[in-house]
Amino acid sequence: MVARTKKVIGVALLVLSVVAFLAGEAGALKVQITGDRLTLEAENVPLQDILARLAQEGIRARIDPQINPPVSATLQDRDIQKALEFILRDLDYVLLWESIQGPRGQIPRLSEIQIFKPGRKDSMRPLRTRRILAVARNPRDGSYYVRDEILLKLRPGTDLQKVEALLAKWGGRVVDSYAALGIYRIRLPEGTDVPALIEEFQEKLGRGSAEPNFAYPVPRTPGDMALSPIDPALSPGESPVPVAIIDSGLSSQVRMDRYVLASLDALNPDQAISDEEGHGTQMALVASGIVKPLGAKEDTETQATIIPIRAFDENGFTSSFILMQSIDFALKHGARVMSLSWGSETKSDFLGDALESASSRGLVIVASAGNEPTGQPYYPAAYSSVIGVGALGPDGKPWEKSNQGDFVALYAPGFASMPVGYRGEAGMYAGTSISAAFVANRIASILAVNPTATRAEIIKALRN
């Protein structure tokens, strides 16, 4: 018989209608989710293709890889529970529900679909999907943001009726929340004018009430590379102070398991961490102490435990909300130091608040100052809670391409011979990314000796 399990928590909230049309050799597919209701038009579409579309709306799927029957169905505005019961009527499955925090309380959300052969739940595997952020660029200021999304922050005293009226007007629904700071991720209809919406929210609710879900690119590698691969000696970490690296991930090919305390693919939490760019792996090698930059003193050889987090998609972009989730993961797994080797000139007050909150909980945050000497603030390095780091060349002098400015707290070696390439071959690389990761390693060694060291004491020790 078919196993059907449901757990419903909370009450419904304002929702939007999200429509997607996909076409392929198997036939046409239309999926529309309106809160807890589903519209589906499928003509001989493999089940796993439908699950992949639902995964884009945040509904995870675990399925026996051998199960993938064709589905033909026309369902109009059906309760999502009943609609899935119809689609999966000949299969064994379980539907798991969870609740997320909304402005007026808990909101129920279908979180996972499990499909398996009778008595063989152990054969299920997470459905592999590719989560790629849909990124747009604001022509007014050049900032990147995630299309059809905003972040909403409700401060004490906010008129919730105004919030709900604005969501109804723009067709927005809460899809996730960062409860620690009262920030909600709102999904909007396709083609929404996000800058115009932000202006109306701030006009009606006050400045600081809403901002785009800003997107940030992983840095491009400057200059040419002189190939000089090295083979790092891998050994267990010596520092008990964990360093979190929020970047493009960690490749399994470097065999760093003994260094890793915990890891996360923030875009696909059910999947093991990976790194298709190479940048995150390079930063993990430096932050762990396996790779030492040129010009570093001989006594700077402490190897540290790391918490690598993949926050960038396959196109090299992350978002403010993904970064908040990554920071939360790092804190929950005991990180004392966090290395951020990327950035842009876009300032997000919400991300700044999240970093300030993390800093107040004892996390020492380090970020690269940027590889263009513009003198302009570069975020996250320029946030007051972050230690901004510029790069030195092998001769100990400031690197000509390193950014500078009042937000740069110190400079550190920025050239290193890498055994792993970043969008290229292994060899010599340069940049403030390396400097920041190296400083994170040094801070871990300082905290290992003096766990109560203040930010000022740490900066003084590094300068000395």
Tab-separated table of C-alpha atoms in Angstrom:
chain	number	residue	atom	x	y	z
A	1	MET	CA	0.000	0.000	0.000
A	2	VAL	CA	0.986	3.631	-0.416
A	3	ALA	CA	2.437	5.298	2.683
A	4	ARG	CA	1.225	8.834	3.186
A	5	THR	CA	2.401	10.962	6.104
A	6	LYS	CA	1.690	14.636	6.702
A	7	LYS	CA	2.701	17.088	9.431
A	8	VAL	CA	1.073	20.525	9.203
A	9	ILE	CA	2.131	23.406	11.442
A	10	GLY	CA	0.856	26.979	11.602
A	11	VAL	CA	-1.414	29.039	9.352
A	12	ALA	CA	-1.290	30.209	5.762
A	13	LEU	CA	0.109	33.594	4.728
A	14	LEU	CA	-0.075	35.818	1.662
A	15	VAL	CA	1.367	34.048	-1.337
A	16	LEU	CA	2.246	34.696	-4.891
A	17	SER	CA	1.712	32.736	-8.040
A	18	VAL	CA	4.967	31.521	-9.556
A	19	VAL	CA	4.683	30.064	-13.014
A	20	ALA	CA	7.304	28.135	-14.927
A	21	PHE	CA	7.084	26.649	-18.391
A	22	LEU	CA	9.542	23.958	-19.383
A	23	ALA	CA	9.613	22.060	-22.650
A	24	GLY	CA	11.698	19.107	-23.713
A	25	GLU	CA	11.643	15.884	-25.654
A	26	ALA	CA	9.449	14.213	-23.044
A	27	GLY	CA	6.698	16.835	-23.370
A	28	ALA	CA	5.527	20.152	-21.940
A	29	LEU	CA	5.565	20.934	-18.249
A	30	LYS	CA	3.861	23.780	-16.425
A	31	VAL	CA	4.215	24.175	-12.661
A	32	GLN	CA	2.460	26.896	-10.678
A	33	ILE	CA	2.697	27.126	-6.887
A	34	THR	CA	0.313	29.439	-5.053
A	35	GLY	CA	0.944	29.050	-1.359
A	36	ASP	CA	-0.255	25.561	-0.468
A	37	ARG	CA	-1.934	25.021	-3.840
A	38	LEU	CA	-0.457	23.524	-6.986
A	39	THR	CA	-1.305	23.782	-10.654
A	40	LEU	CA	0.375	21.201	-12.849
A	41	GLU	CA	0.201	20.480	-16.572
A	42	ALA	CA	2.442	17.583	-17.566
A	43	GLU	CA	2.450	15.499	-20.704
A	44	ASN	CA	4.565	12.365	-20.417
A	45	VAL	CA	7.119	14.143	-18.211
A	46	PRO	CA	9.557	12.064	-16.109
A	47	LEU	CA	8.683	12.310	-12.420
A	48	GLN	CA	12.179	13.423	-11.481
A	49	ASP	CA	11.840	16.405	-13.846
A	50	ILE	CA	8.731	17.499	-11.942
A	51	LEU	CA	10.536	17.040	-8.624
A	52	ALA	CA	13.450	19.112	-9.950
A	53	ARG	CA	11.045	21.945	-10.749
A	54	LEU	CA	9.555	21.740	-7.258
A	55	ALA	CA	13.093	21.814	-5.854
A	56	GLN	CA	13.526	25.265	-7.378
A	57	GLU	CA	10.741	26.380	-5.033
A	58	GLY	CA	12.614	25.006	-2.026
A	59	ILE	CA	10.907	21.596	-1.811
A	60	ARG	CA	13.632	18.987	-1.376
A	61	ALA	CA	13.283	15.496	-2.822
A	62	ARG	CA	14.766	12.139	-1.877
A	63	ILE	CA	14.024	9.325	-4.285
A	64	ASP	CA	15.194	5.875	-5.305
A	65	PRO	CA	17.180	6.644	-8.487
A	66	GLN	CA	15.435	3.753	-10.278
A	67	ILE	CA	12.026	5.380	-9.811
A	68	ASN	CA	11.224	7.794	-12.634
A	69	PRO	CA	7.882	6.991	-14.287
A	70	PRO	CA	6.366	9.330	-16.890
A	71	VAL	CA	3.617	11.575	-15.562
A	72	SER	CA	0.668	12.947	-17.501
A	73	ALA	CA	-1.714	15.083	-15.497
A	74	THR	CA	-3.705	18.308	-15.542
A	75	LEU	CA	-4.373	19.734	-12.100
A	76	GLN	CA	-5.760	23.209	-11.580
A	77	ASP	CA	-5.290	25.050	-8.283
A	78	ARG	CA	-5.340	21.891	-6.175
A	79	ASP	CA	-4.294	21.589	-2.557
A	80	ILE	CA	-0.629	20.614	-2.853
A	81	GLN	CA	-1.117	17.664	-0.503
A	82	LYS	CA	-3.983	16.239	-2.566
A	83	ALA	CA	-2.253	17.057	-5.859
A	84	LEU	CA	0.845	15.106	-4.856
A	85	GLU	CA	-1.303	12.244	-3.585
A	86	PHE	CA	-2.762	12.023	-7.080
A	87	ILE	CA	0.587	12.229	-8.868
A	88	LEU	CA	2.246	9.695	-6.560
A	89	ARG	CA	-0.776	7.425	-6.087
A	90	ASP	CA	0.994	4.313	-7.404
A	91	LEU	CA	4.181	4.854	-5.379
A	92	ASP	CA	5.280	4.640	-1.763
A	93	TYR	CA	6.057	8.120	-0.477
A	94	VAL	CA	6.196	10.421	2.530
A	95	LEU	CA	5.560	14.176	2.580
A	96	LEU	CA	7.420	16.112	5.269
A	97	TRP	CA	6.280	19.547	6.414
A	98	GLU	CA	8.071	22.184	8.431
A	99	SER	CA	7.315	25.666	9.694
A	100	ILE	CA	9.122	28.928	9.048
A	101	GLN	CA	8.794	32.121	11.029
A	102	GLY	CA	6.526	34.695	9.430
A	103	PRO	CA	5.560	38.216	10.502
A	104	ARG	CA	2.490	36.934	12.364
A	105	GLY	CA	3.789	33.543	13.464
A	106	GLN	CA	4.617	30.142	12.037
A	107	ILE	CA	3.955	29.402	8.358
A	108	PRO	CA	3.577	25.783	7.164
A	109	ARG	CA	5.690	24.743	4.204
A	110	LEU	CA	6.146	21.458	2.394
A	111	SER	CA	9.843	20.809	2.915
A	112	GLU	CA	10.588	17.360	1.462
A	113	ILE	CA	9.145	14.595	-0.706
A	114	GLN	CA	10.454	11.054	-0.156
A	115	ILE	CA	9.739	8.356	-2.737
A	116	PHE	CA	10.891	4.753	-2.377
A	117	LYS	CA	10.213	1.120	-3.192
A	118	PRO	CA	8.273	-0.867	-0.561
A	119	GLY	CA	10.553	-1.535	2.397
A	120	ARG	CA	13.546	0.092	0.662
A	121	LYS	CA	13.762	3.613	2.090
A	122	ASP	CA	17.498	3.042	2.458
A	123	SER	CA	17.818	3.172	-1.340
A	124	MET	CA	16.658	6.796	-1.530
A	125	ARG	CA	19.152	9.446	-2.582
A	126	PRO	CA	18.836	13.252	-2.623
A	127	LEU	CA	17.637	14.397	-6.023
A	128	ARG	CA	20.579	16.162	-7.584
A	129	THR	CA	19.610	19.603	-8.801
A	130	ARG	CA	21.468	22.668	-9.999
A	131	ARG	CA	20.550	25.781	-8.059
A	132	ILE	CA	21.655	28.808	-10.024
A	133	LEU	CA	20.732	32.291	-8.866
A	134	ALA	CA	18.838	34.442	-11.359
A	135	VAL	CA	20.909	37.611	-11.089
A	136	ALA	CA	20.064	41.072	-12.439
A	137	ARG	CA	22.025	44.328	-12.350
A	138	ASN	CA	20.642	47.661	-11.239
A	139	PRO	CA	21.458	50.198	-13.983
A	140	ARG	CA	21.377	53.033	-11.431
A	141	ASP	CA	24.270	51.899	-9.254
A	142	GLY	CA	25.641	48.748	-10.902
A	143	SER	CA	24.733	46.507	-7.961
A	144	TYR	CA	23.777	42.882	-8.546
A	145	TYR	CA	20.672	41.379	-6.980
A	146	VAL	CA	18.574	38.218	-7.199
A	147	ARG	CA	15.677	38.703	-9.598
A	148	ASP	CA	12.144	38.719	-8.215
A	149	GLU	CA	13.222	38.663	-4.578
A	150	ILE	CA	13.582	41.180	-1.781
A	151	LEU	CA	14.595	41.027	1.870
A	152	LEU	CA	12.188	42.532	4.383
A	153	LYS	CA	13.158	43.515	7.931
A	154	LEU	CA	10.422	44.132	10.447
A	155	ARG	CA	11.495	46.345	13.314
A	156	PRO	CA	9.565	46.655	16.596
A	157	GLY	CA	6.380	48.639	16.061
A	158	THR	CA	6.080	47.858	12.328
A	159	ASP	CA	2.449	48.023	11.155
A	160	LEU	CA	1.841	44.448	9.976
A	161	GLN	CA	-1.328	45.454	8.140
A	162	LYS	CA	0.746	47.754	5.932
A	163	VAL	CA	3.216	44.912	5.355
A	164	GLU	CA	0.451	42.540	4.307
A	165	ALA	CA	-1.151	45.169	2.070
A	166	LEU	CA	2.131	45.781	0.273
A	167	LEU	CA	2.761	42.033	-0.136
A	168	ALA	CA	-0.729	41.616	-1.547
A	169	LYS	CA	-0.253	44.521	-3.957
A	170	TRP	CA	3.039	43.187	-5.299
A	171	GLY	CA	2.090	39.505	-5.088
A	172	GLY	CA	4.828	38.597	-2.603
A	173	ARG	CA	5.115	35.604	-0.284
A	174	VAL	CA	7.473	34.684	2.531
A	175	VAL	CA	9.682	31.760	1.493
A	176	ASP	CA	12.339	31.870	4.208
A	177	SER	CA	13.413	33.819	7.260
A	178	TYR	CA	16.498	34.716	9.261
A	179	ALA	CA	14.790	34.777	12.613
A	180	ALA	CA	17.807	36.066	14.557
A	181	LEU	CA	17.402	39.511	12.968
A	182	GLY	CA	13.776	39.404	11.853
A	183	ILE	CA	14.688	39.304	8.152
A	184	TYR	CA	12.344	37.608	5.665
A	185	ARG	CA	13.074	36.503	2.110
A	186	ILE	CA	10.148	37.446	-0.122
A	187	ARG	CA	9.567	35.881	-3.527
A	188	LEU	CA	7.759	37.963	-6.147
A	189	PRO	CA	6.118	37.417	-9.535
A	190	GLU	CA	8.416	37.076	-12.513
A	191	GLY	CA	9.541	40.394	-13.925
A	192	THR	CA	8.932	42.457	-10.760
A	193	ASP	CA	10.584	45.876	-10.749
A	194	VAL	CA	12.596	45.262	-7.584
A	195	PRO	CA	14.094	48.796	-7.248
A	196	ALA	CA	10.619	50.339	-7.540
A	197	LEU	CA	9.219	47.920	-4.980
A	198	ILE	CA	12.029	48.737	-2.536
A	199	GLU	CA	11.252	52.435	-2.864
A	200	GLU	CA	7.583	51.862	-2.052
A	201	PHE	CA	8.361	49.643	0.941
A	202	GLN	CA	10.739	52.250	2.355
A	203	GLU	CA	8.239	55.030	1.710
A	204	LYS	CA	5.412	53.168	3.491
A	205	LEU	CA	7.406	51.336	6.214
A	206	GLY	CA	10.480	53.527	6.659
A	207	ARG	CA	14.083	53.368	5.516
A	208	GLY	CA	15.858	50.152	6.343
A	209	SER	CA	12.661	48.117	6.021
A	210	ALA	CA	13.556	46.438	2.724
A	211	GLU	CA	16.433	45.964	0.328
A	212	PRO	CA	17.226	43.744	-2.653
A	213	ASN	CA	18.627	40.297	-1.993
A	214	PHE	CA	21.987	41.590	-3.195
A	215	ALA	CA	24.229	39.251	-5.183
A	216	TYR	CA	28.029	39.150	-5.017
A	217	PRO	CA	30.463	37.650	-7.550
A	218	VAL	CA	33.436	35.521	-6.629
A	219	PRO	CA	36.609	37.498	-7.534
A	220	ARG	CA	38.277	37.094	-10.882
A	221	THR	CA	41.917	36.040	-10.872
A	222	PRO	CA	44.153	38.973	-11.913
A	223	GLY	CA	47.067	38.664	-14.292
A	224	ASP	CA	48.782	35.629	-15.730
A	225	MET	CA	49.887	32.516	-13.898
A	226	ALA	CA	53.389	31.069	-13.931
A	227	LEU	CA	52.838	27.343	-13.531
A	228	SER	CA	54.675	25.940	-10.552
A	229	PRO	CA	52.504	23.255	-8.943
A	230	ILE	CA	53.247	21.988	-5.463
A	231	ASP	CA	52.156	18.920	-3.531
A	232	PRO	CA	50.991	19.891	-0.027
A	233	ALA	CA	51.866	17.654	2.884
A	234	LEU	CA	48.573	16.749	4.543
A	235	SER	CA	48.527	16.189	8.284
A	236	PRO	CA	45.937	16.674	11.043
A	237	GLY	CA	45.302	20.259	12.126
A	238	GLU	CA	47.245	21.593	15.100
A	239	SER	CA	45.030	24.548	16.099
A	240	PRO	CA	41.830	23.848	18.083
A	241	VAL	CA	40.309	27.109	16.782
A	242	PRO	CA	38.008	26.440	13.786
A	243	VAL	CA	38.169	28.747	10.762
A	244	ALA	CA	35.051	29.036	8.579
A	245	ILE	CA	35.672	29.739	4.876
A	246	ILE	CA	32.606	31.047	3.031
A	247	ASP	CA	33.505	30.732	-0.628
A	248	SER	CA	32.982	28.520	-3.681
A	249	GLY	CA	33.342	25.281	-1.715
A	250	LEU	CA	35.939	22.573	-1.259
A	251	SER	CA	37.084	19.956	-3.760
A	252	SER	CA	37.288	16.349	-2.595
A	253	GLN	CA	40.414	15.913	-4.724
A	254	VAL	CA	42.621	17.714	-2.195
A	255	ARG	CA	41.876	15.076	0.463
A	256	MET	CA	41.456	17.511	3.384
A	257	ASP	CA	38.946	15.432	5.360
A	258	ARG	CA	41.149	15.390	8.445
A	259	TYR	CA	41.079	19.180	8.573
A	260	VAL	CA	37.308	19.560	8.148
A	261	LEU	CA	35.236	19.949	11.305
A	262	ALA	CA	31.980	20.486	9.374
A	263	SER	CA	30.984	21.541	5.866
A	264	LEU	CA	27.940	22.850	4.026
A	265	ASP	CA	26.733	23.383	0.493
A	266	ALA	CA	24.434	26.314	1.285
A	267	LEU	CA	22.795	26.137	-2.141
A	268	ASN	CA	22.124	22.390	-1.954
A	269	PRO	CA	22.214	21.413	1.744
A	270	ASP	CA	21.414	17.759	1.017
A	271	GLN	CA	24.501	17.359	-1.150
A	272	ALA	CA	28.127	16.942	-0.158
A	273	ILE	CA	30.272	20.040	-0.541
A	274	SER	CA	32.107	20.456	-3.840
A	275	ASP	CA	33.947	23.211	-5.696
A	276	GLU	CA	33.573	23.751	-9.426
A	277	GLU	CA	35.451	27.074	-9.353
A	278	GLY	CA	38.554	26.199	-7.333
A	279	HIS	CA	38.695	29.517	-5.476
A	280	GLY	CA	37.215	28.143	-2.261
A	281	THR	CA	39.605	25.186	-2.296
A	282	GLN	CA	42.565	27.523	-2.665
A	283	MET	CA	41.355	29.621	0.281
A	284	ALA	CA	40.826	26.479	2.379
A	285	LEU	CA	44.425	25.444	1.687
A	286	VAL	CA	45.707	28.825	2.885
A	287	ALA	CA	43.336	29.213	5.861
A	288	SER	CA	44.188	25.710	7.061
A	289	GLY	CA	47.922	26.444	6.866
A	290	ILE	CA	48.665	23.780	4.268
A	291	VAL	CA	49.726	26.426	1.739
A	292	LYS	CA	51.821	29.328	3.048
A	293	PRO	CA	52.072	32.563	1.010
A	294	LEU	CA	55.422	33.785	-0.255
A	295	GLY	CA	57.067	36.110	2.237
A	296	ALA	CA	55.366	34.618	5.300
A	297	LYS	CA	57.689	34.148	8.233
A	298	GLU	CA	59.041	30.683	8.836
A	299	ASP	CA	57.333	30.429	12.234
A	300	THR	CA	53.862	30.899	10.730
A	301	GLU	CA	53.162	27.225	10.124
A	302	THR	CA	50.162	26.529	12.353
A	303	GLN	CA	47.648	24.268	10.649
A	304	ALA	CA	44.020	24.827	11.640
A	305	THR	CA	40.713	23.017	11.564
A	306	ILE	CA	38.351	24.447	8.952
A	307	ILE	CA	34.615	24.731	8.250
A	308	PRO	CA	34.305	25.138	4.455
A	309	ILE	CA	30.976	26.473	3.198
A	310	ARG	CA	29.961	26.628	-0.437
A	311	ALA	CA	27.897	29.792	-0.882
A	312	PHE	CA	28.488	30.555	-4.599
A	313	ASP	CA	26.546	28.983	-7.455
A	314	GLU	CA	27.974	27.577	-10.670
A	315	ASN	CA	28.017	31.034	-12.229
A	316	GLY	CA	30.082	32.398	-9.347
A	317	PHE	CA	27.358	34.347	-7.494
A	318	THR	CA	26.034	34.294	-3.960
A	319	SER	CA	23.372	36.400	-2.229
A	320	SER	CA	22.907	38.247	1.038
A	321	PHE	CA	20.456	35.660	2.336
A	322	ILE	CA	22.656	32.680	1.451
A	323	LEU	CA	25.512	34.406	3.254
A	324	MET	CA	23.355	34.896	6.354
A	325	GLN	CA	22.521	31.194	6.367
A	326	SER	CA	26.226	30.396	5.942
A	327	ILE	CA	27.190	32.629	8.868
A	328	ASP	CA	24.577	30.907	11.007
A	329	PHE	CA	25.990	27.472	10.096
A	330	ALA	CA	29.520	28.587	10.964
A	331	LEU	CA	28.439	29.844	14.382
A	332	LYS	CA	26.426	26.722	15.181
A	333	HIS	CA	29.483	24.562	14.434
A	334	GLY	CA	31.841	26.499	16.670
A	335	ALA	CA	33.746	28.766	14.270
A	336	ARG	CA	35.837	31.444	16.017
A	337	VAL	CA	37.301	32.927	12.816
A	338	MET	CA	35.630	33.505	9.447
A	339	SER	CA	37.425	34.161	6.149
A	340	LEU	CA	35.624	36.033	3.332
A	341	SER	CA	37.847	36.282	0.246
A	342	TRP	CA	35.423	38.091	-2.074
A	343	GLY	CA	33.330	41.242	-2.170
A	344	SER	CA	32.042	44.236	-4.114
A	345	GLU	CA	31.352	47.934	-3.662
A	346	THR	CA	27.713	47.129	-2.868
A	347	LYS	CA	26.813	47.800	0.759
A	348	SER	CA	23.988	45.797	2.321
A	349	ASP	CA	22.754	47.063	5.667
A	350	PHE	CA	21.116	43.699	6.327
A	351	LEU	CA	24.303	41.722	5.682
A	352	GLY	CA	26.203	44.258	7.768
A	353	ASP	CA	23.754	43.652	10.622
A	354	ALA	CA	24.265	39.881	10.323
A	355	LEU	CA	28.046	40.262	10.476
A	356	GLU	CA	27.802	42.649	13.427
A	357	SER	CA	25.610	40.144	15.244
A	358	ALA	CA	28.101	37.340	14.536
A	359	SER	CA	30.970	39.516	15.750
A	360	SER	CA	29.128	40.245	18.989
A	361	ARG	CA	28.977	36.484	19.565
A	362	GLY	CA	32.768	36.185	19.438
A	363	LEU	CA	33.362	35.491	15.738
A	364	VAL	CA	36.439	37.272	14.327
A	365	ILE	CA	35.707	38.123	10.691
A	366	VAL	CA	38.342	38.751	8.019
A	367	ALA	CA	37.726	39.856	4.417
A	368	SER	CA	39.784	40.778	1.365
A	369	ALA	CA	40.101	44.444	0.397
A	370	GLY	CA	39.819	43.841	-3.348
A	371	ASN	CA	42.198	43.533	-6.283
A	372	GLU	CA	41.671	46.975	-7.821
A	373	PRO	CA	43.429	49.987	-6.224
A	374	THR	CA	40.343	52.233	-6.378
A	375	GLY	CA	40.522	53.408	-2.771
A	376	GLN	CA	36.759	52.839	-2.571
A	377	PRO	CA	35.212	50.835	0.288
A	378	TYR	CA	34.906	47.170	-0.597
A	379	TYR	CA	32.351	45.054	1.236
A	380	PRO	CA	32.309	42.986	3.409
A	381	ALA	CA	35.859	44.179	4.241
A	382	ALA	CA	34.589	47.725	4.891
A	383	TYR	CA	31.948	46.783	7.465
A	384	SER	CA	32.949	47.952	10.945
A	385	SER	CA	32.752	44.399	12.333
A	386	VAL	CA	35.202	43.044	9.739
A	387	ILE	CA	39.006	43.189	9.509
A	388	GLY	CA	39.836	44.351	5.969
A	389	VAL	CA	43.066	42.944	4.543
A	390	GLY	CA	45.210	44.209	1.669
A	391	ALA	CA	47.966	42.279	-0.117
A	392	LEU	CA	51.756	42.408	0.043
A	393	GLY	CA	54.052	41.186	-2.694
A	394	PRO	CA	56.844	38.645	-2.114
A	395	ASP	CA	59.181	41.592	-1.410
A	396	GLY	CA	57.071	42.684	1.555
A	397	LYS	CA	55.834	45.858	-0.135
A	398	PRO	CA	52.156	46.597	-0.893
A	399	TRP	CA	51.042	44.830	-4.060
A	400	GLU	CA	50.343	47.315	-6.854
A	401	LYS	CA	46.853	45.886	-7.521
A	402	SER	CA	45.772	45.759	-3.886
A	403	ASN	CA	42.997	48.116	-2.849
A	404	GLN	CA	43.711	50.610	-0.102
A	405	GLY	CA	41.787	52.980	2.129
A	406	ASP	CA	40.800	53.632	5.715
A	407	PHE	CA	38.861	50.381	5.838
A	408	VAL	CA	42.035	48.320	5.276
A	409	ALA	CA	43.220	47.350	8.763
A	410	LEU	CA	46.432	45.635	7.672
A	411	TYR	CA	48.357	44.095	4.784
A	412	ALA	CA	49.566	40.496	4.526
A	413	PRO	CA	51.365	38.258	1.998
A	414	GLY	CA	49.211	37.810	-1.097
A	415	PHE	CA	51.214	35.531	-3.419
A	416	ALA	CA	51.109	31.733	-3.159
A	417	SER	CA	51.943	28.683	-5.238
A	418	MET	CA	48.730	26.676	-5.441
A	419	PRO	CA	48.382	22.931	-6.087
A	420	VAL	CA	44.811	23.583	-7.278
A	421	GLY	CA	43.822	25.965	-10.052
A	422	TYR	CA	41.074	28.583	-10.033
A	423	ARG	CA	39.451	28.646	-13.465
A	424	GLY	CA	42.824	27.510	-14.719
A	425	GLU	CA	45.878	25.476	-13.922
A	426	ALA	CA	47.757	25.022	-10.678
A	427	GLY	CA	50.564	27.495	-10.143
A	428	MET	CA	51.373	30.948	-8.771
A	429	TYR	CA	48.384	33.087	-7.774
A	430	ALA	CA	48.116	36.581	-6.302
A	431	GLY	CA	45.415	38.600	-4.617
A	432	THR	CA	43.894	39.956	-1.444
A	433	SER	CA	41.901	36.724	-1.273
A	434	ILE	CA	45.089	34.916	-0.279
A	435	SER	CA	45.963	37.673	2.206
A	436	ALA	CA	42.608	37.399	3.985
A	437	ALA	CA	42.747	33.605	4.216
A	438	PHE	CA	46.302	33.784	5.554
A	439	VAL	CA	45.319	36.345	8.200
A	440	ALA	CA	42.417	34.070	9.228
A	441	ASN	CA	44.954	31.293	9.822
A	442	ARG	CA	47.147	33.593	11.897
A	443	ILE	CA	44.172	34.746	13.995
A	444	ALA	CA	43.334	31.104	14.724
A	445	SER	CA	46.866	30.618	16.044
A	446	ILE	CA	46.549	33.736	18.238
A	447	LEU	CA	43.214	32.606	19.682
A	448	ALA	CA	44.628	29.147	20.320
A	449	VAL	CA	47.110	30.757	22.740
A	450	ASN	CA	44.846	33.558	24.011
A	451	PRO	CA	41.147	32.605	23.580
A	452	THR	CA	39.938	35.901	25.078
A	453	ALA	CA	42.012	38.168	22.828
A	454	THR	CA	40.064	41.239	21.710
A	455	ARG	CA	39.870	42.488	18.134
A	456	ALA	CA	42.286	45.339	18.977
A	457	GLU	CA	44.744	42.917	20.581
A	458	ILE	CA	44.539	40.597	17.579
A	459	ILE	CA	45.210	43.409	15.074
A	460	LYS	CA	48.139	44.648	17.177
A	461	ALA	CA	49.631	41.158	17.335
A	462	LEU	CA	49.260	40.734	13.565
A	463	ARG	CA	50.902	44.083	12.834
A	464	ASN	CA	53.789	43.218	15.085
